[in-house]
Coordinates of C-alpha atoms in Angstrom, one line a residue:
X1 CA 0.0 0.0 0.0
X2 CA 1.2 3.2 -1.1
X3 CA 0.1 7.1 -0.9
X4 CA -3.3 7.6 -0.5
X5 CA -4.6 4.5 0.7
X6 CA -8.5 3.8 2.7
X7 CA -7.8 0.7 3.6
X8 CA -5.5 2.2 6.9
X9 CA -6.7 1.3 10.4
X10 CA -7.3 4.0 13.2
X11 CA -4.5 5.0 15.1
X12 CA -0.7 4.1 15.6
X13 CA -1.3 1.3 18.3
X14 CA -3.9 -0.2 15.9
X15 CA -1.5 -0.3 13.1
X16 CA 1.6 -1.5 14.7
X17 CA -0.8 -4.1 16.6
X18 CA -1.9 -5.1 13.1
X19 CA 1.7 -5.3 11.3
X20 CA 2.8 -7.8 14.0
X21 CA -0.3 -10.0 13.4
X22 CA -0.6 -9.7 10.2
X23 CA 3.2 -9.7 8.8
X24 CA 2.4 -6.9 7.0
X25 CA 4.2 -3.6 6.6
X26 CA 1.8 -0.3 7.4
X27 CA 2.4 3.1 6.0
X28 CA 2.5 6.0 8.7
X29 CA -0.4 7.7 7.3
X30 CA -4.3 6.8 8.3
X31 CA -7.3 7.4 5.7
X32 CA -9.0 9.8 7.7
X33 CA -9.8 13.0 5.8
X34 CA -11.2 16.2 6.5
X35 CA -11.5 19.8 5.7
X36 CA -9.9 21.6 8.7
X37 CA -10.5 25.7 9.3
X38 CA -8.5 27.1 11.6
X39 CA -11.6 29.2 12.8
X40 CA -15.4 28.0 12.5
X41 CA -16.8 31.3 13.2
X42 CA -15.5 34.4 10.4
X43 CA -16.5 37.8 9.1
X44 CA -18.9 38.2 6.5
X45 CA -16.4 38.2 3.1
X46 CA -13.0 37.3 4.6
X47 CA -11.0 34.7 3.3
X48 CA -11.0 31.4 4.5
X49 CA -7.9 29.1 4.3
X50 CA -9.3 25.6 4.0
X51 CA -6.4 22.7 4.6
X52 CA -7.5 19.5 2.7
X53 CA -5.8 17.0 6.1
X54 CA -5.6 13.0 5.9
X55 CA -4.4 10.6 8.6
X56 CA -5.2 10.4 12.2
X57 CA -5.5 12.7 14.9
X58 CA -1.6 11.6 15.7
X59 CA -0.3 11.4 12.2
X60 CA -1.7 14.2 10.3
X61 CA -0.6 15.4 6.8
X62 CA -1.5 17.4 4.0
X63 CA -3.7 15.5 0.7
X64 CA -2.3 15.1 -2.0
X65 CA -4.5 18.2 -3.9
X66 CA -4.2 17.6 -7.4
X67 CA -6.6 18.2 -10.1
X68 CA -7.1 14.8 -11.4
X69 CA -8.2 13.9 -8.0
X70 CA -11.1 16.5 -7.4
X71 CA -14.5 16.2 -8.6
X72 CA -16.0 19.3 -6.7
X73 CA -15.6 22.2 -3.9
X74 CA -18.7 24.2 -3.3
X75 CA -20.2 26.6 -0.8
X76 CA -23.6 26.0 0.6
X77 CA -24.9 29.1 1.8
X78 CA -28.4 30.5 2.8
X79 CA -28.5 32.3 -0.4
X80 CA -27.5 29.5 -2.6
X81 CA -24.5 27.8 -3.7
X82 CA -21.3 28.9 -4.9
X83 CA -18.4 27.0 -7.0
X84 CA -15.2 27.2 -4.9
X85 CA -12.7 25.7 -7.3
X86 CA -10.9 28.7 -8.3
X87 CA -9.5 28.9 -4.7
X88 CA -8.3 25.3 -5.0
X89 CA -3.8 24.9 -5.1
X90 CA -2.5 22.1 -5.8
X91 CA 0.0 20.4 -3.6
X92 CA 3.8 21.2 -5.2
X93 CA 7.1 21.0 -3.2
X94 CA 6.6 24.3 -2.6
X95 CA 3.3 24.6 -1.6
X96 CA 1.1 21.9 0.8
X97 CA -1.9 22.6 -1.2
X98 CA -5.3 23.5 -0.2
X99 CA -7.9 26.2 -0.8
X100 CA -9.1 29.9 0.2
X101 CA -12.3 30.7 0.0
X102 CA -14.7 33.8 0.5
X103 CA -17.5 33.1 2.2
X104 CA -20.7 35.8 1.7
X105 CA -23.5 36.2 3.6
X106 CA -24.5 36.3 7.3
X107 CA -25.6 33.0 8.1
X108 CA -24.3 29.4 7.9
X109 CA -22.0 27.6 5.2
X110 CA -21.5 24.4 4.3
X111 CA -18.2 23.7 2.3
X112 CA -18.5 20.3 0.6
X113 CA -15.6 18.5 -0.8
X114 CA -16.4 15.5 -3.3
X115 CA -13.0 13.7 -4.7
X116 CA -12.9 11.8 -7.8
X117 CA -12.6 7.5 -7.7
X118 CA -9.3 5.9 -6.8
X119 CA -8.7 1.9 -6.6
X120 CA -7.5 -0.5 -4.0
X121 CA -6.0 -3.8 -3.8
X122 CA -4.1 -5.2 -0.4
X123 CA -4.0 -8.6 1.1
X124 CA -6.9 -10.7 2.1
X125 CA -6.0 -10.2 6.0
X126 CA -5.5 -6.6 6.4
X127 CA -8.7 -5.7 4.0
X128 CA -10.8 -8.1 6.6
X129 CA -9.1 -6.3 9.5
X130 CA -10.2 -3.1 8.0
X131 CA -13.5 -4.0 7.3
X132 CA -14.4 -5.1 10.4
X133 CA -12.5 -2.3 12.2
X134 CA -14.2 0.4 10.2
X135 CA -17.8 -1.3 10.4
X136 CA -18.2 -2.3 7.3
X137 CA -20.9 -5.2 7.5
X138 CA -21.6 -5.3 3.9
X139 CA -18.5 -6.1 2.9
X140 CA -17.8 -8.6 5.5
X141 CA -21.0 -10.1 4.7
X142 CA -20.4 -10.4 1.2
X143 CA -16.7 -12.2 1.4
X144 CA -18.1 -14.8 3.8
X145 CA -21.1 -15.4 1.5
X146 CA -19.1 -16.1 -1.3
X147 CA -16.1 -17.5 0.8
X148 CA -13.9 -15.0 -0.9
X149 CA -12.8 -14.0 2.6
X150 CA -9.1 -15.4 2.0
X151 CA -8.8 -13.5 -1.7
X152 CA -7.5 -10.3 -1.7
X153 CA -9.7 -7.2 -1.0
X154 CA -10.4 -4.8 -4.0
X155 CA -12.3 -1.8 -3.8
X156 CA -12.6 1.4 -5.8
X157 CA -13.5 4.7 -2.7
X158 CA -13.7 8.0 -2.6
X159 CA -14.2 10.6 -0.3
X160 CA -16.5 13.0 1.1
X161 CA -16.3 15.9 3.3
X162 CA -18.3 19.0 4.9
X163 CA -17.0 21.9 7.1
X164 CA -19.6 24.2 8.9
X165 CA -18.5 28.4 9.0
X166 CA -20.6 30.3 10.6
X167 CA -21.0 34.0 9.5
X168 CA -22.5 36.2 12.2
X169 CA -24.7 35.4 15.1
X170 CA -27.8 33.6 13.5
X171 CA -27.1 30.1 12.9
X172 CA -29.2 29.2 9.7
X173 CA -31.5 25.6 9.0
X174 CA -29.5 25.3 5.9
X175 CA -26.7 23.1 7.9
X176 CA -29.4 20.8 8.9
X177 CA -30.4 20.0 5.4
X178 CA -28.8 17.4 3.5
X179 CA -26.9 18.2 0.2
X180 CA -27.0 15.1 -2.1
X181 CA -23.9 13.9 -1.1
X182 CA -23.2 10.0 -1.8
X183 CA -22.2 9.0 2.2
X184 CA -23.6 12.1 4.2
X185 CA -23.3 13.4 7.5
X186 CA -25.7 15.9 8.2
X187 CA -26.5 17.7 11.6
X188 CA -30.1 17.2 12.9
X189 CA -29.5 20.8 14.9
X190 CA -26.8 23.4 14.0
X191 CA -24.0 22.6 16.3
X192 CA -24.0 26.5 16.5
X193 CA -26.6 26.8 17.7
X194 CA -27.0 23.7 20.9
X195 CA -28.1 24.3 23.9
X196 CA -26.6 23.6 27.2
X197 CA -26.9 19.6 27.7
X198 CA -28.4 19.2 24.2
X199 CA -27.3 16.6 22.6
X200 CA -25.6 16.6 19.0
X201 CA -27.7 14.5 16.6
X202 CA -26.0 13.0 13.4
X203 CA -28.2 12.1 10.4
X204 CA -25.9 9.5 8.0
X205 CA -27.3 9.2 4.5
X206 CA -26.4 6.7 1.7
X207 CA -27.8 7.5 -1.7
X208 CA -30.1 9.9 -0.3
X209 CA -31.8 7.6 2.2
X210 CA -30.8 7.1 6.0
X211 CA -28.3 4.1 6.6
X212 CA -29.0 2.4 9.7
X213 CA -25.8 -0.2 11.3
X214 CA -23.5 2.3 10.1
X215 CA -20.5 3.0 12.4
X216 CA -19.8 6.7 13.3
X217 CA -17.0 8.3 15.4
X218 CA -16.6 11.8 17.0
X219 CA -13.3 13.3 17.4
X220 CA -11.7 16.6 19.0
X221 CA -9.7 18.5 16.6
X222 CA -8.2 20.5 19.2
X223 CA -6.0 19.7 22.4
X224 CA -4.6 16.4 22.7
X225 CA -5.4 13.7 20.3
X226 CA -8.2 11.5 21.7
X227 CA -10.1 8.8 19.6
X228 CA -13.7 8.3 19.6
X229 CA -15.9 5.5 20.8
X230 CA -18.1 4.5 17.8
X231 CA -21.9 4.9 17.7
X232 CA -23.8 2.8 15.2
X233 CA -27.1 4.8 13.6
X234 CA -30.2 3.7 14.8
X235 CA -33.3 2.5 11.8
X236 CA -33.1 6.4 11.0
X237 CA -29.8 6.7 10.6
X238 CA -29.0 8.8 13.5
X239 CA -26.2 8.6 15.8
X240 CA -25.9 10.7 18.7
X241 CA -23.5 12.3 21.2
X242 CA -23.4 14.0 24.0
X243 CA -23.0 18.2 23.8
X244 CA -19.4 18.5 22.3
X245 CA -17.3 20.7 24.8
X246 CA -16.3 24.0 23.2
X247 CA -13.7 23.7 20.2
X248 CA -13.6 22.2 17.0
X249 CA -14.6 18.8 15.9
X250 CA -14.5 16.1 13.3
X251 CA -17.2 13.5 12.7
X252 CA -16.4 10.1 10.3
X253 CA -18.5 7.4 8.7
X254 CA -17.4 4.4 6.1
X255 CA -19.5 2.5 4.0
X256 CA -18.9 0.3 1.5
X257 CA -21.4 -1.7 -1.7
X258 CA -20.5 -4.9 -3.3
X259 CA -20.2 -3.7 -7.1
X260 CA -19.4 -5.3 -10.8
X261 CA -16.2 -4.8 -11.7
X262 CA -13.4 -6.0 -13.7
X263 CA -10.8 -4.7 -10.5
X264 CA -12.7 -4.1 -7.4
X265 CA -15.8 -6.3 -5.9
X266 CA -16.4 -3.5 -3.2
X267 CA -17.0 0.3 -3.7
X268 CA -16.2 2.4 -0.8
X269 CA -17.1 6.2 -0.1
X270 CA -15.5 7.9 3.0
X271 CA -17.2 11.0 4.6
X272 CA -16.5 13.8 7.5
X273 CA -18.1 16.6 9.0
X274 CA -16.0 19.2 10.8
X275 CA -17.6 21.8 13.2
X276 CA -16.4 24.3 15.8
X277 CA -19.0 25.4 18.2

């Protein structure tokens, strides 16, 4: 495994644990990845410096931005949405890579990231590892069904991503709405805008419908590292936490679908949420 690789375990301790297990050899870098914002909260028109961030909370680097790999980067504000590729750099030796954007309009904004497919192929114990570290049942139910579980896991993924910005003091129902994205994570209240002890509900949507069984994990982006417990959504696709503690934050989900083709039996879309409150 190489580069930009899904197929990663959480965490350092996970991966070395792994490695000895398995016999394998595990790059440094995790397949966690997420639009991070220095700020979650920014004045109406200033620029925004978006960093595109894979790994874990321990091993962080930049993605590799490169145009071949982007499909889209919008803004989703209450007035509409905007295209925010212009803003988009591409990774050079020179330059980590990344985006600014200007954000309009009092209100909330939801900056969605959608990359373009990439391919997978690793060895028949570490893709089961994965799969059943990450949560994903259909996968795992598939290989055993057709006792392909020693063969070597192929997949094609992709990712997905969504940071909220709040603009102003009015926190808007736009964040709470879901954008059409292929694996979803959208907010049942704007984190903005929770009240003391209230609860943050995630929606997780697959194809447009909620996906129940799915595993999700919330993370601090701020302070020292500390890994999630994961929650599984409920018949409607929610999973919930309790009130996030002042800062910024990071919400993940994996899913996978068994697919047709000639060099992957799995498809595999990765999504975040970050939000600072």
């Amino acid at each position: 495994m190489t580069g930009d690789q899904p197929a990663n375990v959480k965490g350092q301790t996970m991966r070395k644990l792994l490695a000895l297990l398995l016999g394998i050899a595990t790059p440094a870098a995790a397949h966690d990845f997420w639009i991070d914002i220095a700020s979650h909260r920014v004045a109406d028109g200033a620029p925004v410096a978006l960093r595109f961030l894979i790994g874990d909370l321990d091993a962080v680097e930049p993605w590799d931005t490169q145009w071949r790999k982007l499909i889209s980067l919008r803004d989703y504000g209450p007035a509409g949405v905007v295209d925010l590729q212009a803003g988009i750099r591409v990774k050079t030796p020179a330059d980590p890579g990344g985006a600014t954007a200007s954000l309009a309009g009092a209100g909330t904004h939801v900056i969605a990231f959608e990359s373009a497919l990439a391919e997978n192929d690793i060895d028949a114990a570490a893709f089961n590892a994965y799969a059943a570290h990450e949560g994903l049942a259909p996968a795992l139910a598939a290989r055993r069904a057709a006792g392909t579980e020693a063969m070597r896991g192929r997949e094609t993924y992709s990712r997905r991503a969504k940071a909220l910005v709040q603009i102003g003091p009015t926190a808007t129902a736009n964040a709470t709405r879901a954008i059409g994205q292929t694996l979803e994570i959208t907010p049942q209240s704007n984190p903005f805008a929770l009240e003391p002890g209230q609860p943050l509900v995630l929606r997780v949507d697959w194809h447009g419908k909620p996906l129940p069984g799915a595993s999700v994990v919330l993370e601090p982006l701020d302070g020292k590292p500390a890994h999630g417990t994961p929650v599984i959504t409920d018949a409607q696709g929610h999973a919930r936490f309790p009130t996030p503690t002042p800062g910024r934050w990071r919400a993940n989900v994996v899913w996978t679908q068994s697919i047709t083709h000639p060099r992957a039996e799995f498809d595999t879309v990765f999504s975040s949420l970050t939000f600072g409150n």
